[in-house]
mmCIF file of C-alpha atoms in Angstrom:
data_model
loop_
_atom_site.group_PDB
_atom_site.id
_atom_site.type_symbol
_atom_site.label_atom_id
_atom_site.label_comp_id
_atom_site.label_asym_id
_atom_site.label_seq_id
_atom_site.Cartn_x
_atom_site.Cartn_y
_atom_site.Cartn_z
ATOM 1 C CA MET A 109 63.677 50.455 46.100
ATOM 2 C CA SER A 110 64.693 47.281 46.022
ATOM 3 C CA ASP A 111 62.814 46.524 49.523
ATOM 4 C CA ALA A 112 59.340 47.175 47.629
ATOM 5 C CA HIS A 113 60.105 45.304 44.414
ATOM 6 C CA SER A 114 61.193 42.049 46.833
ATOM 7 C CA PRO A 115 57.755 41.328 48.602
ATOM 8 C CA ARG A 116 55.946 41.816 44.684
ATOM 9 C CA HIS A 117 58.737 38.426 43.343
ATOM 10 C CA ASP A 118 57.910 36.861 46.789
ATOM 11 C CA ALA A 119 54.528 37.073 45.708
ATOM 12 C CA ARG A 120 54.550 35.711 41.765
ATOM 13 C CA SER A 121 57.299 33.258 42.898
ATOM 14 C CA HIS A 122 54.720 31.833 45.627
ATOM 15 C CA ASP A 123 51.605 32.000 43.042
ATOM 16 C CA HIS A 124 53.617 29.821 40.432
ATOM 17 C CA ARG A 125 54.627 27.499 42.950
ATOM 18 C CA ARG A 126 51.195 27.339 44.163
ATOM 19 C CA SER A 127 49.896 26.986 40.517
ATOM 20 C CA THR A 128 52.233 24.221 39.512
ATOM 21 C CA GLN A 129 52.254 22.236 42.410
ATOM 22 C CA SER A 130 48.213 22.296 41.576
ATOM 23 C CA ALA A 131 48.471 21.339 38.492
ATOM 24 C CA SER A 132 51.196 18.868 39.221
ATOM 25 C CA ALA A 133 50.128 15.012 41.306
ATOM 26 C CA PRO A 134 48.791 15.043 44.240
ATOM 27 C CA PRO A 135 51.190 13.066 46.458
ATOM 28 C CA GLY A 136 50.612 8.902 46.498
ATOM 29 C CA ASP A 137 52.023 5.599 46.598
ATOM 30 C CA VAL A 138 52.845 5.801 42.446
ATOM 31 C CA SER A 139 53.047 2.048 43.211
ATOM 32 C CA GLN A 140 49.819 1.186 43.543
ATOM 33 C CA LEU A 141 48.684 2.728 40.181
ATOM 34 C CA PRO A 142 47.082 0.108 37.298
ATOM 35 C CA LYS A 143 50.373 -0.885 34.761
ATOM 36 C CA GLY A 144 47.597 -2.385 32.502
ATOM 37 C CA GLN A 145 45.914 -1.679 28.970
ATOM 38 C CA CYS A 146 42.824 0.567 28.433
ATOM 39 C CA ARG A 147 40.039 -0.553 28.506
ATOM 40 C CA TYR A 148 37.832 2.961 28.026
ATOM 41 C CA ILE A 149 35.147 2.883 25.576
ATOM 42 C CA LEU A 150 35.318 5.905 22.817
ATOM 43 C CA THR A 151 32.329 7.774 22.050
ATOM 44 C CA LEU A 152 32.992 9.144 19.377
ATOM 45 C CA PRO A 153 30.729 8.735 16.372
ATOM 46 C CA GLU A 154 33.039 7.380 14.038
ATOM 47 C CA LEU A 155 35.134 5.504 16.677
ATOM 48 C CA LYS A 156 31.930 4.012 18.718
ATOM 49 C CA GLY A 157 32.193 1.075 20.528
ATOM 50 C CA HIS A 158 35.784 0.593 20.408
ATOM 51 C CA ARG A 159 37.956 0.807 23.045
ATOM 52 C CA CYS A 160 41.031 3.221 23.967
ATOM 53 C CA GLY A 161 43.897 1.640 21.938
ATOM 54 C CA CYS A 162 46.421 2.128 25.034
ATOM 55 C CA MET A 163 48.072 -0.955 25.746
ATOM 56 C CA GLY A 164 49.997 0.688 29.295
ATOM 57 C CA PHE A 165 48.864 2.868 31.956
ATOM 58 C CA HIS A 166 51.827 6.038 32.095
ATOM 59 C CA HIS A 167 51.584 8.374 34.876
ATOM 60 C CA ASN A 168 51.112 11.720 33.258
ATOM 61 C CA THR A 169 52.184 14.270 36.052
ATOM 62 C CA SER A 170 51.269 17.433 33.764
ATOM 63 C CA LEU A 171 47.649 17.006 35.085
ATOM 64 C CA PRO A 172 45.822 16.741 37.899
ATOM 65 C CA GLY A 173 45.013 13.678 39.584
ATOM 66 C CA ALA A 174 45.790 9.883 37.861
ATOM 67 C CA THR A 175 45.459 10.567 34.606
ATOM 68 C CA CYS A 176 47.086 8.581 31.708
ATOM 69 C CA TYR A 177 48.701 10.336 28.366
ATOM 70 C CA CYS A 178 46.004 8.800 26.395
ATOM 71 C CA GLY A 179 43.613 11.205 28.402
ATOM 72 C CA HIS A 180 41.743 8.248 30.455
ATOM 73 C CA PHE A 181 41.361 8.156 33.984
ATOM 74 C CA ALA A 182 43.696 5.287 35.712
ATOM 75 C CA CYS A 183 40.679 3.525 36.934
ATOM 76 C CA PHE A 184 39.442 3.074 33.423
ATOM 77 C CA HIS A 185 43.029 1.068 33.168
ATOM 78 C CA SER A 186 43.486 -2.574 33.715
ATOM 79 C CA PRO A 187 45.754 -3.600 36.997
ATOM 80 C CA HIS A 188 48.268 -5.570 35.926
ATOM 81 C CA SER A 189 49.645 -5.593 32.193
ATOM 82 C CA ILE A 190 49.916 -8.073 29.904
ATOM 83 C CA GLN A 191 52.987 -9.997 29.494
ATOM 84 C CA ARG A 192 53.261 -11.193 26.019
ATOM 85 C CA THR A 193 56.111 -14.629 25.722
ATOM 86 C CA GLY A 194 57.301 -16.092 22.251
ATOM 87 C CA ASP A 195 54.604 -18.335 22.228
ATOM 88 C CA ASP A 196 51.659 -15.574 22.236
ATOM 89 C CA LEU A 197 53.856 -13.555 19.766
ATOM 90 C CA ALA A 198 54.024 -17.073 17.316
ATOM 91 C CA VAL A 199 50.456 -18.078 18.157
ATOM 92 C CA LEU A 200 49.533 -13.761 16.810
ATOM 93 C CA LYS A 201 51.832 -15.014 13.879
ATOM 94 C CA ARG A 202 49.644 -18.044 13.002
ATOM 95 C CA ARG A 203 46.336 -16.381 13.374
ATOM 96 C CA VAL A 204 47.707 -13.413 11.263
ATOM 97 C CA LYS A 205 48.496 -15.944 8.529
ATOM 98 C CA ASP A 206 45.492 -18.041 8.721
ATOM 99 C CA LEU A 207 43.997 -14.642 8.376
ATOM 100 C CA GLU A 208 45.843 -13.856 4.977
ATOM 101 C CA ALA A 209 45.421 -16.654 3.353
ATOM 102 C CA MET A 210 41.737 -16.881 4.152
ATOM 103 C CA LEU A 211 41.602 -14.116 3.250
ATOM 104 C CA GLN A 212 43.150 -14.795 0.025
ATOM 105 C CA GLN A 213 40.866 -17.534 -0.629
ATOM 106 C CA LYS A 214 37.869 -15.164 -0.073
ATOM 107 C CA GLY A 215 39.038 -13.053 -2.327
ATOM 108 C CA SER A 216 39.848 -15.370 -5.548
ATOM 109 C CA TYR A 217 36.759 -16.615 -5.345
ATOM 110 C CA GLN A 218 34.360 -13.628 -3.940
ATOM 111 C CA PRO A 219 34.707 -12.258 -7.613
ATOM 112 C CA GLU A 220 33.872 -15.636 -9.526
ATOM 113 C CA SER A 221 30.981 -15.669 -7.451
ATOM 114 C CA LEU A 222 29.731 -12.026 -7.783
ATOM 115 C CA VAL A 223 30.394 -13.347 -11.612
ATOM 116 C CA CYS A 224 28.390 -16.393 -11.046
ATOM 117 C CA ARG A 225 25.462 -14.370 -8.761
ATOM 118 C CA ILE A 226 25.119 -10.972 -11.424
ATOM 119 C CA SER A 227 24.771 -13.999 -14.639
ATOM 120 C CA ASP A 228 21.957 -15.395 -13.042
ATOM 121 C CA LEU A 229 20.526 -12.342 -11.694
ATOM 122 C CA GLU A 230 20.515 -11.327 -15.169
ATOM 123 C CA GLU A 231 19.067 -14.069 -16.493
ATOM 124 C CA THR A 232 16.590 -14.379 -13.784
ATOM 125 C CA VAL A 233 15.824 -10.891 -15.377
ATOM 126 C CA GLU A 234 15.646 -11.111 -18.559
ATOM 127 C CA SER A 235 13.355 -14.175 -18.218
ATOM 128 C CA ASN A 236 11.196 -11.780 -15.836
ATOM 129 C CA GLU A 237 10.932 -9.144 -19.061
ATOM 130 C CA GLU A 238 10.070 -12.111 -21.165
ATOM 131 C CA GLU A 239 7.202 -13.894 -19.342
ATOM 132 C CA SER A 240 5.827 -9.921 -17.822
ATOM 133 C CA ALA A 241 6.204 -8.942 -21.826
ATOM 134 C CA MET A 242 3.882 -11.841 -23.052
ATOM 135 C CA GLN A 243 1.570 -10.685 -19.840
ATOM 136 C CA MET A 244 1.711 -7.751 -21.007
ATOM 137 C CA LYS A 245 0.518 -8.607 -25.072
ATOM 138 C CA ALA A 246 -1.705 -11.408 -23.242
ATOM 139 C CA LEU A 247 -3.794 -8.525 -20.949
ATOM 140 C CA TYR A 248 -3.603 -5.902 -24.690
ATOM 141 C CA GLN A 249 -5.312 -9.207 -26.775
ATOM 142 C CA ASN A 250 -7.413 -9.699 -23.780
ATOM 143 C CA SER A 251 -8.421 -5.840 -23.331
ATOM 144 C CA SER A 252 -9.005 -5.941 -27.024
ATOM 145 C CA ALA A 253 -10.999 -8.803 -27.186
ATOM 146 C CA ALA A 254 -12.916 -7.815 -24.526
ATOM 147 C CA TRP A 255 -13.333 -3.838 -25.904
ATOM 148 C CA GLU A 256 -14.654 -5.309 -28.836
ATOM 149 C CA VAL A 257 -17.567 -7.321 -26.701
ATOM 150 C CA ILE A 258 -18.077 -4.615 -25.479
ATOM 151 C CA GLU A 259 -18.847 -2.409 -28.293
ATOM 152 C CA ALA A 260 -20.839 -5.192 -30.023
ATOM 153 C CA LEU A 261 -22.908 -5.027 -26.773
ATOM 154 C CA GLN A 262 -23.769 -1.126 -27.263
ATOM 155 C CA GLU A 263 -24.640 -1.702 -30.819
ATOM 156 C CA ARG A 264 -26.856 -4.417 -29.446
ATOM 157 C CA THR A 265 -28.431 -2.038 -26.935
ATOM 158 C CA LYS A 266 -28.843 0.406 -28.964
ATOM 159 C CA THR A 267 -30.791 -2.085 -31.431
ATOM 160 C CA LEU A 268 -32.618 -3.662 -28.667
ATOM 161 C CA GLU A 269 -33.764 0.082 -27.313
ATOM 162 C CA THR A 270 -34.469 1.118 -31.280
ATOM 163 C CA TYR A 271 -36.793 -2.216 -30.905
ATOM 164 C CA CYS A 272 -38.954 -1.332 -27.843
ATOM 165 C CA GLY A 273 -39.314 2.313 -28.982
ATOM 166 C CA LEU A 274 -41.304 0.129 -31.720
ATOM 167 C CA TYR A 275 -43.168 -1.875 -29.373
ATOM 168 C CA ARG A 276 -44.072 0.869 -27.248
ATOM 169 C CA GLU A 277 -45.291 2.623 -30.657
ATOM 170 C CA GLN A 278 -47.064 -0.770 -31.569
ATOM 171 C CA MET A 279 -48.627 -1.407 -28.299
ATOM 172 C CA ALA A 280 -49.669 2.354 -28.279
ATOM 173 C CA ALA A 281 -51.881 1.902 -31.639
ATOM 174 C CA THR A 282 -52.914 -1.665 -30.297
ATOM 175 C CA ARG A 283 -54.605 0.221 -26.901
ATOM 176 C CA GLY A 284 -55.979 2.135 -29.229
ATOM 177 C CA GLU A 285 -57.597 -0.215 -31.766
ATOM 178 C CA LEU A 286 -59.041 -2.291 -28.426
ATOM 179 C CA ARG A 287 -59.978 0.450 -27.516
ATOM 180 C CA GLU A 288 -62.243 1.785 -30.384
ATOM 181 C CA LEU A 289 -63.244 -2.071 -30.623
ATOM 182 C CA TYR A 290 -64.973 -1.762 -27.038
ATOM 183 C CA ASN A 291 -67.007 0.987 -28.293
ATOM 184 C CA ARG A 292 -67.695 -0.527 -31.278
ATOM 185 C CA GLN A 293 -69.124 -4.040 -29.519
ATOM 186 C CA LEU A 294 -70.732 -2.004 -26.606
ATOM 187 C CA GLU A 295 -72.655 -0.127 -29.685
ATOM 188 C CA LEU A 296 -73.086 -3.251 -31.809
ATOM 189 C CA MET A 297 -74.534 -4.711 -28.091
ATOM 190 C CA ASP A 298 -77.211 -1.528 -28.029
ATOM 191 C CA GLY A 299 -78.104 -2.394 -31.849
ATOM 192 C CA GLU A 300 -78.711 -5.685 -30.605
ATOM 193 C CA GLU A 301 -81.337 -4.923 -27.873
ATOM 194 C CA SER A 302 -83.071 -2.698 -29.805
ATOM 195 C CA LEU A 303 -83.053 -5.157 -32.904
ATOM 196 C CA GLU A 304 -84.529 -7.670 -30.515
ATOM 197 C CA GLU A 305 -87.053 -5.495 -29.249
ATOM 198 C CA ARG A 306 -88.808 -5.099 -32.200
ATOM 199 C CA LEU A 307 -88.335 -8.598 -33.027
ATOM 200 C CA HIS A 308 -90.687 -8.656 -30.243
ATOM 201 C CA ARG A 309 -92.933 -6.203 -31.175
ATOM 202 C CA LEU A 310 -92.618 -8.057 -35.415
ATOM 203 C CA GLU A 311 -94.028 -11.433 -33.326
ATOM 204 C CA ASP A 312 -96.340 -9.632 -31.041
ATOM 205 C CA PRO A 313 -99.009 -7.616 -33.093
ATOM 206 C CA GLY A 314 -101.202 -7.854 -31.114
ATOM 207 C CA ASP A 315 -100.266 -4.095 -29.724
ATOM 208 C CA ILE A 316 -99.618 -3.483 -32.996
ATOM 209 C CA LEU A 317 -103.021 -4.333 -35.124
ATOM 210 C CA PRO A 318 -106.715 -2.370 -34.637
ATOM 211 C CA ALA A 319 -109.279 -4.466 -33.326
ATOM 212 C CA PHE A 320 -112.177 -5.266 -35.042
ATOM 213 C CA PRO A 321 -115.714 -6.354 -34.300
ATOM 214 C CA THR A 322 -116.344 -9.278 -33.908
ATOM 215 C CA THR A 323 -119.936 -10.106 -35.955
ATOM 216 C CA PRO A 324 -121.863 -12.794 -37.719
ATOM 217 C CA MET A 325 -121.290 -13.081 -41.866
ATOM 218 C CA GLY A 326 -125.164 -13.574 -41.800
ATOM 219 C CA SER A 327 -125.792 -10.478 -40.557
ATOM 220 C CA LEU A 328 -124.481 -8.245 -42.426
ATOM 221 C CA ARG A 329 -125.748 -6.782 -45.242
ATOM 222 C CA MET A 330 -125.101 -5.930 -48.868
ATOM 223 C CA ASP A 331 -125.628 -2.814 -50.033
ATOM 224 C CA THR A 332 -127.435 -2.796 -53.810
ATOM 225 C CA ARG A 333 -127.749 0.813 -53.778
#
């Protein structure tokens, strides 16, 4: 029974050693791995565009390949680490102090500038409101005057339409009178022609009086019976 159990135990120990060996780093020269900071550009939405904050490569032997504890491969790290000296630290401290002073100045100056700008904007808005109110009043007055003119024109148009109707009636009556005068003139012309004919007849009575014989007076005898 011990012999039957020993092959299983050996197989499990062999599988465990194989899995541990596959998960560990491959054999190689550790001195060739980079030492500098990570230059990987993050892709998270809230950190997009920023680089990884790892300042030095530290080999994570529990992961396959040359991977740093920051989670990025060795190819994203600088080959050499930056050695900071006392002068560099002094320069950094000086820059930090300068930045703090600038921030304090901007912080003290910013509210005053904001107040000035806000007051200027308020004055501009008030002046614009006054100008717009005056313009609205002027527009209202102009529109009311325009409506008055339009109403007067409408009344005048109605009056002109009434006059036009009267003129049409008068013109129709005048046409009727002219037609009557024309007819009477024709009648008068006909009567004038008839009068001329009668006058002509009166002036030439030969056609009207009877013809008497032309005998001498001596030959006439008086009848004494």
